[in-house]
Short mmCIF file of N, CA and C in Angstrom, two decimals:
data_model
loop_
_atom_site.label_atom_id
_atom_site.label_comp_id
_atom_site.label_asym_id
_atom_site.label_seq_id
_atom_site.Cartn_x
_atom_site.Cartn_y
_atom_site.Cartn_z
N MET A 232 179.30 98.33 -36.46
CA MET A 232 180.21 98.71 -35.43
C MET A 232 179.47 99.17 -34.17
N ILE A 233 178.44 100.00 -34.33
CA ILE A 233 177.66 100.47 -33.20
C ILE A 233 176.96 99.29 -32.52
N LYS A 234 176.54 98.32 -33.33
CA LYS A 234 175.87 97.14 -32.79
C LYS A 234 176.83 96.38 -31.86
N ASN A 235 178.11 96.27 -32.23
CA ASN A 235 179.10 95.58 -31.40
C ASN A 235 179.32 96.32 -30.07
N TYR A 236 179.40 97.66 -30.12
CA TYR A 236 179.56 98.44 -28.89
C TYR A 236 178.33 98.29 -27.99
N SER A 237 177.18 98.25 -28.58
CA SER A 237 175.95 98.09 -27.81
C SER A 237 175.95 96.75 -27.09
N ILE A 238 176.39 95.71 -27.76
CA ILE A 238 176.44 94.37 -27.15
C ILE A 238 177.46 94.37 -26.01
N ILE A 239 178.62 94.98 -26.23
CA ILE A 239 179.66 95.03 -25.19
C ILE A 239 179.16 95.81 -23.99
N ILE A 240 178.54 96.95 -24.21
CA ILE A 240 178.01 97.76 -23.11
C ILE A 240 176.92 96.99 -22.38
N LEU A 241 176.08 96.29 -23.11
CA LEU A 241 175.02 95.49 -22.51
C LEU A 241 175.61 94.38 -21.65
N LEU A 242 176.64 93.71 -22.13
CA LEU A 242 177.29 92.65 -21.36
C LEU A 242 177.96 93.19 -20.10
N ILE A 243 178.65 94.32 -20.24
CA ILE A 243 179.31 94.93 -19.08
C ILE A 243 178.26 95.36 -18.05
N GLY A 244 177.19 95.98 -18.50
CA GLY A 244 176.11 96.39 -17.60
C GLY A 244 175.48 95.20 -16.91
N SER A 245 175.24 94.15 -17.66
CA SER A 245 174.66 92.93 -17.08
C SER A 245 175.59 92.35 -16.02
N PHE A 246 176.88 92.28 -16.33
CA PHE A 246 177.86 91.77 -15.39
C PHE A 246 177.88 92.62 -14.12
N PHE A 247 177.86 93.94 -14.29
CA PHE A 247 177.88 94.87 -13.16
C PHE A 247 176.67 94.64 -12.25
N PHE A 248 175.48 94.58 -12.82
CA PHE A 248 174.28 94.39 -12.02
C PHE A 248 174.26 93.03 -11.35
N GLN A 249 174.78 92.02 -12.03
CA GLN A 249 174.83 90.69 -11.43
C GLN A 249 175.76 90.70 -10.22
N GLN A 250 176.91 91.36 -10.33
CA GLN A 250 177.86 91.42 -9.22
C GLN A 250 177.28 92.20 -8.04
N CYS A 251 176.58 93.28 -8.31
CA CYS A 251 175.93 94.05 -7.25
C CYS A 251 174.89 93.19 -6.54
N GLY A 252 174.13 92.44 -7.30
CA GLY A 252 173.13 91.54 -6.73
C GLY A 252 173.78 90.48 -5.86
N ASN A 253 174.92 89.95 -6.28
CA ASN A 253 175.63 88.94 -5.49
C ASN A 253 176.13 89.52 -4.18
N LYS A 254 176.63 90.77 -4.21
CA LYS A 254 177.09 91.40 -2.98
C LYS A 254 175.94 91.60 -2.02
N LYS A 255 174.79 92.04 -2.53
CA LYS A 255 173.63 92.22 -1.67
C LYS A 255 173.21 90.90 -1.07
N GLN A 256 173.21 89.85 -1.87
CA GLN A 256 172.81 88.54 -1.39
C GLN A 256 173.80 88.05 -0.33
N THR A 257 175.10 88.22 -0.57
CA THR A 257 176.10 87.82 0.39
C THR A 257 175.93 88.59 1.69
N GLY A 258 175.67 89.90 1.60
CA GLY A 258 175.45 90.70 2.79
C GLY A 258 174.24 90.22 3.56
N ASN A 259 173.16 89.90 2.85
CA ASN A 259 171.96 89.43 3.51
C ASN A 259 172.20 88.07 4.15
N GLU A 260 172.95 87.19 3.46
CA GLU A 260 173.23 85.88 4.03
C GLU A 260 174.02 86.02 5.32
N ALA A 261 174.99 86.94 5.34
CA ALA A 261 175.76 87.15 6.56
C ALA A 261 174.85 87.67 7.66
N GLY A 262 173.94 88.58 7.30
CA GLY A 262 172.99 89.10 8.28
C GLY A 262 172.09 88.00 8.81
N ASP A 263 171.65 87.11 7.91
CA ASP A 263 170.79 86.02 8.33
C ASP A 263 171.51 85.09 9.29
N SER A 264 172.78 84.77 9.02
CA SER A 264 173.51 83.89 9.92
C SER A 264 173.72 84.57 11.27
N THR A 265 173.91 85.88 11.26
CA THR A 265 174.06 86.60 12.51
C THR A 265 172.77 86.53 13.30
N VAL A 266 171.65 86.72 12.62
CA VAL A 266 170.37 86.67 13.30
C VAL A 266 170.14 85.29 13.89
N SER A 267 170.43 84.22 13.13
CA SER A 267 170.19 82.89 13.66
C SER A 267 171.13 82.60 14.82
N GLU A 268 172.37 83.11 14.75
CA GLU A 268 173.29 82.92 15.87
C GLU A 268 172.75 83.66 17.09
N GLN A 269 172.25 84.86 16.86
CA GLN A 269 171.73 85.64 17.96
C GLN A 269 170.49 85.01 18.54
N SER A 270 169.66 84.44 17.70
CA SER A 270 168.45 83.81 18.19
C SER A 270 168.80 82.63 19.08
N SER A 271 169.86 81.88 18.72
CA SER A 271 170.22 80.73 19.52
C SER A 271 170.77 81.15 20.88
N THR A 272 171.46 82.30 20.95
CA THR A 272 171.95 82.76 22.25
C THR A 272 170.88 83.54 22.99
N GLY A 273 169.94 84.07 22.24
CA GLY A 273 168.85 84.82 22.85
C GLY A 273 169.29 86.15 23.43
N SER A 274 170.45 86.66 23.00
CA SER A 274 170.92 87.88 23.63
C SER A 274 171.38 88.96 22.68
N MET A 275 171.49 88.69 21.40
CA MET A 275 172.08 89.68 20.50
C MET A 275 171.09 90.11 19.44
N ASN A 276 171.10 91.38 19.13
CA ASN A 276 170.27 91.95 18.10
C ASN A 276 171.13 92.17 16.87
N ALA A 277 170.55 92.06 15.70
CA ALA A 277 171.30 92.20 14.45
C ALA A 277 171.87 93.60 14.25
N ASN A 278 171.44 94.58 15.04
CA ASN A 278 171.88 95.95 14.84
C ASN A 278 173.13 96.33 15.63
N VAL A 279 173.83 95.37 16.23
CA VAL A 279 175.02 95.69 17.00
C VAL A 279 176.14 96.12 16.08
N ALA A 280 176.71 97.27 16.37
CA ALA A 280 177.85 97.76 15.60
C ALA A 280 179.09 97.60 16.47
N MET A 281 180.01 96.75 16.04
CA MET A 281 181.25 96.53 16.79
C MET A 281 182.28 97.57 16.34
N THR A 282 182.43 98.61 17.12
CA THR A 282 183.39 99.66 16.80
C THR A 282 184.80 99.20 17.18
N GLY A 283 185.78 99.96 16.77
CA GLY A 283 187.16 99.64 17.13
C GLY A 283 187.37 99.61 18.63
N ARG A 284 186.74 100.53 19.34
CA ARG A 284 186.88 100.57 20.80
C ARG A 284 186.27 99.33 21.43
N LEU A 285 185.08 98.93 20.98
CA LEU A 285 184.44 97.74 21.53
C LEU A 285 185.25 96.48 21.23
N ALA A 286 185.80 96.42 20.03
CA ALA A 286 186.65 95.27 19.67
C ALA A 286 187.91 95.25 20.54
N ALA A 287 188.49 96.43 20.80
CA ALA A 287 189.69 96.50 21.65
C ALA A 287 189.36 96.05 23.07
N LEU A 288 188.15 96.34 23.52
CA LEU A 288 187.73 95.87 24.84
C LEU A 288 187.55 94.35 24.86
N GLY A 289 187.45 93.76 23.69
CA GLY A 289 187.31 92.31 23.59
C GLY A 289 185.87 91.84 23.63
N LEU A 290 184.93 92.76 23.40
CA LEU A 290 183.52 92.37 23.43
C LEU A 290 183.18 91.49 22.23
N THR A 291 182.30 90.56 22.45
CA THR A 291 181.88 89.64 21.40
C THR A 291 180.36 89.56 21.40
N PRO A 292 179.77 89.12 20.30
CA PRO A 292 178.31 89.01 20.26
C PRO A 292 177.77 87.80 21.02
N ASP A 293 178.65 86.93 21.51
CA ASP A 293 178.15 85.71 22.14
C ASP A 293 178.67 85.48 23.56
N SER A 294 179.11 86.54 24.23
CA SER A 294 179.54 86.38 25.62
C SER A 294 179.22 87.65 26.40
N ASP A 295 179.17 87.50 27.73
CA ASP A 295 178.90 88.66 28.57
C ASP A 295 180.07 89.65 28.54
N TRP A 296 181.31 89.13 28.59
CA TRP A 296 182.47 90.01 28.55
C TRP A 296 183.70 89.21 28.14
N ARG A 297 184.34 89.57 27.04
CA ARG A 297 185.62 89.01 26.60
C ARG A 297 185.64 87.48 26.55
N GLY A 298 184.56 86.88 26.07
CA GLY A 298 184.51 85.43 25.93
C GLY A 298 184.04 84.69 27.17
N ILE A 299 183.70 85.42 28.22
CA ILE A 299 183.27 84.82 29.48
C ILE A 299 181.80 85.16 29.71
N ASN A 300 181.03 84.17 30.16
CA ASN A 300 179.62 84.36 30.50
C ASN A 300 179.41 84.08 31.98
N LEU A 301 178.43 84.75 32.58
CA LEU A 301 178.04 84.40 33.94
C LEU A 301 177.62 82.94 33.93
N GLY A 302 178.02 82.21 34.95
CA GLY A 302 177.70 80.78 35.03
C GLY A 302 178.77 79.88 34.46
N ASP A 303 179.74 80.44 33.71
CA ASP A 303 180.85 79.62 33.21
C ASP A 303 181.68 79.12 34.38
N ASP A 304 182.36 77.98 34.17
CA ASP A 304 183.31 77.51 35.18
C ASP A 304 184.36 78.58 35.37
N PHE A 305 184.71 78.85 36.63
CA PHE A 305 185.68 79.90 36.91
C PHE A 305 187.03 79.60 36.28
N ALA A 306 187.36 78.33 36.11
CA ALA A 306 188.62 77.94 35.47
C ALA A 306 188.70 78.45 34.04
N LYS A 307 187.55 78.64 33.39
CA LYS A 307 187.53 79.14 32.02
C LYS A 307 188.12 80.55 31.93
N VAL A 308 187.98 81.33 33.00
CA VAL A 308 188.52 82.69 33.00
C VAL A 308 190.02 82.65 32.74
N LYS A 309 190.71 81.77 33.45
CA LYS A 309 192.18 81.71 33.31
C LYS A 309 192.61 81.20 31.95
N THR A 310 191.81 80.39 31.30
CA THR A 310 192.19 79.88 29.97
C THR A 310 191.74 80.81 28.85
N THR A 311 190.70 81.60 29.08
CA THR A 311 190.14 82.46 28.03
C THR A 311 190.69 83.88 28.07
N GLU A 312 190.80 84.45 29.25
CA GLU A 312 191.22 85.84 29.40
C GLU A 312 192.69 85.99 29.03
N LYS A 313 192.97 86.87 28.08
CA LYS A 313 194.34 87.08 27.58
C LYS A 313 195.01 88.31 28.19
N ALA A 314 194.29 89.05 29.00
CA ALA A 314 194.86 90.24 29.62
C ALA A 314 195.84 89.82 30.72
N GLU A 315 196.54 90.81 31.27
CA GLU A 315 197.53 90.55 32.32
C GLU A 315 196.85 90.40 33.68
N LEU A 316 197.09 89.28 34.33
CA LEU A 316 196.55 89.03 35.67
C LEU A 316 197.27 89.94 36.66
N PHE A 317 196.50 90.71 37.46
CA PHE A 317 197.15 91.56 38.44
C PHE A 317 196.79 91.20 39.87
N GLU A 318 195.72 90.41 40.07
CA GLU A 318 195.40 89.93 41.40
C GLU A 318 194.50 88.72 41.30
N SER A 319 194.60 87.85 42.30
CA SER A 319 193.78 86.65 42.29
C SER A 319 193.68 86.11 43.72
N ASP A 320 192.49 85.71 44.11
CA ASP A 320 192.29 85.03 45.38
C ASP A 320 191.14 84.04 45.22
N ASP A 321 190.63 83.52 46.32
CA ASP A 321 189.57 82.51 46.25
C ASP A 321 188.26 83.04 45.68
N LYS A 322 188.06 84.36 45.76
CA LYS A 322 186.78 84.93 45.35
C LYS A 322 186.79 85.58 43.97
N HIS A 323 187.97 85.97 43.49
CA HIS A 323 187.99 86.68 42.21
C HIS A 323 189.36 86.62 41.55
N ALA A 324 189.38 87.02 40.29
CA ALA A 324 190.63 87.21 39.54
C ALA A 324 190.51 88.56 38.83
N GLY A 325 191.58 89.35 38.91
CA GLY A 325 191.59 90.67 38.29
C GLY A 325 192.61 90.75 37.18
N TYR A 326 192.20 91.30 36.05
CA TYR A 326 193.06 91.44 34.88
C TYR A 326 193.09 92.90 34.46
N THR A 327 194.18 93.30 33.83
CA THR A 327 194.28 94.66 33.32
C THR A 327 194.65 94.63 31.84
N VAL A 328 194.06 95.56 31.10
CA VAL A 328 194.31 95.70 29.67
C VAL A 328 194.72 97.15 29.43
N GLU A 329 195.80 97.34 28.69
CA GLU A 329 196.21 98.69 28.31
C GLU A 329 196.02 98.86 26.82
N PHE A 330 195.50 100.03 26.45
CA PHE A 330 195.20 100.32 25.05
C PHE A 330 196.24 101.28 24.48
N LYS A 331 196.30 101.36 23.16
CA LYS A 331 197.30 102.18 22.47
C LYS A 331 197.22 103.66 22.83
N ASN A 332 196.04 104.13 23.17
CA ASN A 332 195.85 105.55 23.45
C ASN A 332 196.08 105.89 24.93
N LEU A 333 196.77 105.01 25.64
CA LEU A 333 197.10 105.17 27.06
C LEU A 333 195.88 105.07 27.98
N GLU A 334 194.78 104.57 27.49
CA GLU A 334 193.64 104.25 28.33
C GLU A 334 193.79 102.80 28.76
N SER A 335 193.05 102.40 29.80
CA SER A 335 193.16 101.03 30.28
C SER A 335 191.85 100.56 30.89
N ALA A 336 191.81 99.26 31.17
CA ALA A 336 190.64 98.66 31.80
C ALA A 336 191.11 97.63 32.81
N ASP A 337 190.48 97.62 33.97
CA ASP A 337 190.65 96.55 34.94
C ASP A 337 189.37 95.72 34.92
N ILE A 338 189.52 94.41 34.81
CA ILE A 338 188.38 93.51 34.73
C ILE A 338 188.46 92.56 35.91
N LEU A 339 187.43 92.52 36.72
CA LEU A 339 187.38 91.64 37.88
C LEU A 339 186.29 90.60 37.66
N TYR A 340 186.69 89.34 37.66
CA TYR A 340 185.76 88.23 37.52
C TYR A 340 185.57 87.62 38.91
N TYR A 341 184.34 87.63 39.41
CA TYR A 341 184.04 87.07 40.72
C TYR A 341 183.42 85.69 40.54
N GLN A 342 183.61 84.84 41.56
CA GLN A 342 183.07 83.49 41.47
C GLN A 342 182.36 83.08 42.75
N THR A 343 181.35 82.25 42.56
CA THR A 343 180.64 81.60 43.64
C THR A 343 180.48 80.14 43.23
N ASN A 344 180.86 79.23 44.11
CA ASN A 344 180.76 77.79 43.81
C ASN A 344 181.47 77.42 42.50
N GLN A 345 182.64 78.00 42.29
CA GLN A 345 183.48 77.72 41.12
C GLN A 345 182.85 78.13 39.79
N GLN A 346 181.87 79.03 39.84
CA GLN A 346 181.26 79.57 38.62
C GLN A 346 181.35 81.09 38.64
N VAL A 347 181.52 81.67 37.45
CA VAL A 347 181.57 83.13 37.35
C VAL A 347 180.22 83.68 37.79
N SER A 348 180.24 84.51 38.83
CA SER A 348 178.98 85.04 39.38
C SER A 348 178.76 86.51 39.04
N SER A 349 179.83 87.24 38.80
CA SER A 349 179.69 88.64 38.38
C SER A 349 180.99 89.10 37.75
N ILE A 350 180.87 90.17 36.98
CA ILE A 350 182.01 90.76 36.29
C ILE A 350 181.94 92.27 36.50
N GLU A 351 183.06 92.85 36.92
CA GLU A 351 183.14 94.30 37.07
C GLU A 351 184.26 94.82 36.18
N VAL A 352 184.00 95.92 35.51
CA VAL A 352 184.99 96.51 34.62
C VAL A 352 185.15 97.98 34.97
N ASP A 353 186.37 98.38 35.24
CA ASP A 353 186.70 99.78 35.46
C ASP A 353 187.47 100.26 34.24
N LEU A 354 186.90 101.23 33.52
CA LEU A 354 187.56 101.80 32.35
C LEU A 354 188.20 103.13 32.76
N PHE A 355 189.50 103.24 32.56
CA PHE A 355 190.24 104.46 32.88
C PHE A 355 190.49 105.19 31.57
N LEU A 356 189.83 106.34 31.41
CA LEU A 356 189.82 107.05 30.14
C LEU A 356 190.57 108.38 30.24
N ASN A 357 190.91 108.94 29.08
CA ASN A 357 191.77 110.13 29.04
C ASN A 357 191.07 111.44 29.34
N ASN A 358 189.83 111.59 28.90
CA ASN A 358 189.17 112.89 29.03
C ASN A 358 187.65 112.72 28.95
N ARG A 359 186.95 113.81 29.14
CA ARG A 359 185.49 113.81 29.13
C ARG A 359 184.96 113.34 27.78
N GLU A 360 185.60 113.75 26.69
CA GLU A 360 185.16 113.34 25.36
C GLU A 360 185.24 111.82 25.19
N SER A 361 186.31 111.23 25.68
CA SER A 361 186.48 109.78 25.60
C SER A 361 185.41 109.06 26.42
N VAL A 362 185.08 109.62 27.57
CA VAL A 362 184.02 109.04 28.40
C VAL A 362 182.70 109.05 27.63
N GLY A 363 182.37 110.18 27.02
CA GLY A 363 181.12 110.29 26.27
C GLY A 363 181.06 109.33 25.10
N GLU A 364 182.16 109.24 24.34
CA GLU A 364 182.19 108.32 23.20
C GLU A 364 182.05 106.87 23.64
N CYS A 365 182.79 106.51 24.66
CA CYS A 365 182.75 105.13 25.15
C CYS A 365 181.37 104.80 25.72
N GLN A 366 180.79 105.74 26.43
CA GLN A 366 179.46 105.54 27.01
C GLN A 366 178.42 105.34 25.91
N ARG A 367 178.51 106.12 24.84
CA ARG A 367 177.56 105.97 23.72
C ARG A 367 177.75 104.63 23.02
N GLU A 368 179.01 104.25 22.77
CA GLU A 368 179.27 102.98 22.08
C GLU A 368 178.83 101.79 22.93
N LEU A 369 179.15 101.81 24.22
CA LEU A 369 178.71 100.73 25.09
C LEU A 369 177.19 100.72 25.22
N GLY A 370 176.58 101.90 25.31
CA GLY A 370 175.13 101.99 25.39
C GLY A 370 174.46 101.38 24.17
N SER A 371 174.97 101.69 22.99
CA SER A 371 174.42 101.11 21.76
C SER A 371 174.61 99.61 21.73
N TYR A 372 175.79 99.16 22.14
CA TYR A 372 176.09 97.72 22.17
C TYR A 372 175.14 97.00 23.12
N PHE A 373 174.98 97.52 24.35
CA PHE A 373 174.10 96.88 25.33
C PHE A 373 172.64 96.99 24.91
N ASP A 374 172.23 98.12 24.31
CA ASP A 374 170.85 98.25 23.81
C ASP A 374 170.56 97.16 22.79
N ALA A 375 171.49 96.94 21.88
CA ALA A 375 171.29 95.93 20.84
C ALA A 375 171.27 94.52 21.43
N ARG A 376 172.07 94.29 22.45
CA ARG A 376 172.12 92.95 23.06
C ARG A 376 170.93 92.68 23.97
N TYR A 377 170.57 93.67 24.79
CA TYR A 377 169.63 93.42 25.87
C TYR A 377 168.33 94.20 25.79
N GLY A 378 168.20 95.09 24.81
CA GLY A 378 167.00 95.90 24.70
C GLY A 378 167.21 97.25 25.37
N PRO A 379 166.16 98.05 25.40
CA PRO A 379 166.27 99.41 25.94
C PRO A 379 166.70 99.43 27.41
N ALA A 380 167.47 100.44 27.74
CA ALA A 380 167.97 100.60 29.10
C ALA A 380 167.03 101.46 29.92
N LYS A 381 167.23 101.40 31.23
CA LYS A 381 166.55 102.30 32.15
C LYS A 381 167.63 103.10 32.85
N ALA A 382 167.42 104.40 32.94
CA ALA A 382 168.41 105.26 33.58
C ALA A 382 167.81 105.87 34.84
N ALA A 383 168.59 105.83 35.93
CA ALA A 383 168.17 106.43 37.19
C ALA A 383 169.41 106.72 38.02
N ASN A 384 169.45 107.89 38.62
CA ASN A 384 170.53 108.28 39.52
C ASN A 384 171.92 108.14 38.89
N GLY A 385 172.03 108.48 37.62
CA GLY A 385 173.32 108.43 36.94
C GLY A 385 173.79 107.04 36.55
N ILE A 386 172.94 106.04 36.71
CA ILE A 386 173.29 104.66 36.36
C ILE A 386 172.34 104.19 35.27
N THR A 387 172.89 103.64 34.20
CA THR A 387 172.10 103.07 33.12
C THR A 387 172.09 101.56 33.32
N THR A 388 170.89 100.96 33.27
CA THR A 388 170.75 99.53 33.57
C THR A 388 170.01 98.80 32.46
N TRP A 389 170.55 97.65 32.09
CA TRP A 389 169.91 96.73 31.15
C TRP A 389 169.65 95.42 31.87
N THR A 390 168.60 94.72 31.48
CA THR A 390 168.32 93.40 32.03
C THR A 390 168.20 92.43 30.87
N SER A 391 168.97 91.35 30.93
CA SER A 391 168.95 90.35 29.85
C SER A 391 167.79 89.39 30.03
N LYS A 392 167.49 88.64 28.99
CA LYS A 392 166.44 87.62 29.06
C LYS A 392 166.78 86.55 30.08
N ALA A 393 168.07 86.34 30.31
CA ALA A 393 168.52 85.33 31.28
C ALA A 393 168.46 85.86 32.72
N GLY A 394 168.04 87.12 32.88
CA GLY A 394 167.92 87.69 34.21
C GLY A 394 169.19 88.35 34.72
N HIS A 395 170.15 88.59 33.85
CA HIS A 395 171.37 89.28 34.26
C HIS A 395 171.14 90.78 34.21
N GLN A 396 171.76 91.47 35.13
CA GLN A 396 171.64 92.92 35.18
C GLN A 396 172.99 93.53 34.80
N ILE A 397 172.96 94.45 33.86
CA ILE A 397 174.16 95.12 33.38
C ILE A 397 174.02 96.59 33.71
N THR A 398 174.99 97.15 34.42
CA THR A 398 174.94 98.57 34.76
C THR A 398 176.16 99.29 34.19
N LEU A 399 175.95 100.54 33.81
CA LEU A 399 177.00 101.40 33.28
C LEU A 399 176.90 102.74 33.99
N LYS A 400 178.02 103.18 34.57
CA LYS A 400 178.01 104.42 35.33
C LYS A 400 179.27 105.23 35.02
N ASP A 401 179.07 106.54 34.85
CA ASP A 401 180.19 107.47 34.71
C ASP A 401 180.72 107.74 36.11
N VAL A 402 181.97 107.36 36.37
CA VAL A 402 182.57 107.53 37.69
C VAL A 402 183.67 108.60 37.67
N SER A 403 183.62 109.48 36.69
CA SER A 403 184.63 110.54 36.56
C SER A 403 184.57 111.49 37.75
N LYS A 404 185.77 111.87 38.23
CA LYS A 404 185.88 112.85 39.31
C LYS A 404 187.07 113.73 39.02
N GLY A 405 186.82 115.02 38.90
CA GLY A 405 187.91 115.95 38.63
C GLY A 405 188.59 115.63 37.31
N LYS A 406 189.90 115.39 37.39
CA LYS A 406 190.67 115.07 36.18
C LYS A 406 190.83 113.56 35.97
N ASP A 407 190.16 112.77 36.78
CA ASP A 407 190.17 111.31 36.62
C ASP A 407 188.87 110.92 35.92
N PHE A 408 189.00 110.38 34.72
CA PHE A 408 187.83 110.06 33.90
C PHE A 408 187.68 108.55 33.79
N GLY A 409 186.43 108.09 33.88
CA GLY A 409 186.22 106.65 33.74
C GLY A 409 184.77 106.24 33.77
N LEU A 410 184.59 104.97 33.46
CA LEU A 410 183.28 104.32 33.48
C LEU A 410 183.40 103.03 34.28
N LYS A 411 182.31 102.62 34.90
CA LYS A 411 182.25 101.35 35.61
C LYS A 411 181.10 100.54 35.05
N ILE A 412 181.39 99.29 34.74
CA ILE A 412 180.39 98.36 34.22
C ILE A 412 180.30 97.20 35.18
N LYS A 413 179.08 96.80 35.52
CA LYS A 413 178.87 95.62 36.37
C LYS A 413 177.90 94.69 35.65
N ILE A 414 178.23 93.42 35.66
CA ILE A 414 177.36 92.40 35.07
C ILE A 414 177.16 91.34 36.14
N ALA A 415 175.91 91.10 36.53
CA ALA A 415 175.63 90.12 37.58
C ALA A 415 174.24 89.55 37.39
N SER A 416 174.00 88.42 38.03
CA SER A 416 172.66 87.84 38.00
C SER A 416 171.71 88.78 38.71
N ASN A 417 170.53 88.96 38.17
CA ASN A 417 169.53 89.82 38.79
C ASN A 417 169.21 89.26 40.17
N GLY A 418 169.35 90.06 41.17
CA GLY A 418 169.12 89.60 42.53
C GLY A 418 170.37 89.00 43.14
N GLY A 419 171.40 88.81 42.30
CA GLY A 419 172.67 88.28 42.79
C GLY A 419 173.45 89.37 43.49
N VAL A 420 174.48 88.96 44.15
CA VAL A 420 175.31 89.91 44.89
C VAL A 420 176.17 90.70 43.92
N MET A 421 176.05 92.01 43.98
CA MET A 421 176.93 92.89 43.20
C MET A 421 178.07 93.23 44.14
N THR A 422 179.24 92.72 43.85
CA THR A 422 180.37 92.90 44.74
C THR A 422 180.93 94.30 44.64
N ALA A 423 181.62 94.70 45.65
CA ALA A 423 182.25 96.01 45.65
C ALA A 423 183.75 95.82 45.54
N SER A 424 184.35 96.49 44.60
CA SER A 424 185.80 96.40 44.46
C SER A 424 186.44 97.50 45.30
N ALA A 425 187.71 97.34 45.53
CA ALA A 425 188.44 98.32 46.33
C ALA A 425 188.73 99.59 45.56
N LYS A 426 188.45 99.62 44.28
CA LYS A 426 188.78 100.78 43.45
C LYS A 426 187.67 101.78 43.45
#
């Protein structure tokens, strides 16, 4: 009788360890595919953690912002961007996104020669704590994508391998809390929005 229990326990233990090994292998395979995807884009590090806030912003591991890359045809913005269009002219298109927590983002896509030349994002946040959390999450995301940042005069800057410059700045004043993100070609024109 004890021999039968020993065999059953041995089989259950073997099954358990085999399943754990399969999960580890599956996790590693997913990591490997992420690394190879990142290597092909040349912009993403395997350590990117996509938090709920970053996912709500629409960030992806394979685009500069919400499925749009600098250099894309400007027409792609209108077919890809799912946010609400609030302004559009020959030079740019502006979209707004509202989040469940009453925070929002305005995204301005600028174009030169019918190609996306820069992207500006204004994040309107609820309080100082939200600014800090968002700044840390975006900082980690950009660090993983573009490498270590340089900070000067209250602006954090990353430079991609493709020569794009990404800046993040806390623009909070008084009871108005927010962050501004700019993505543009290095040496390219960083446009100024009216906001």
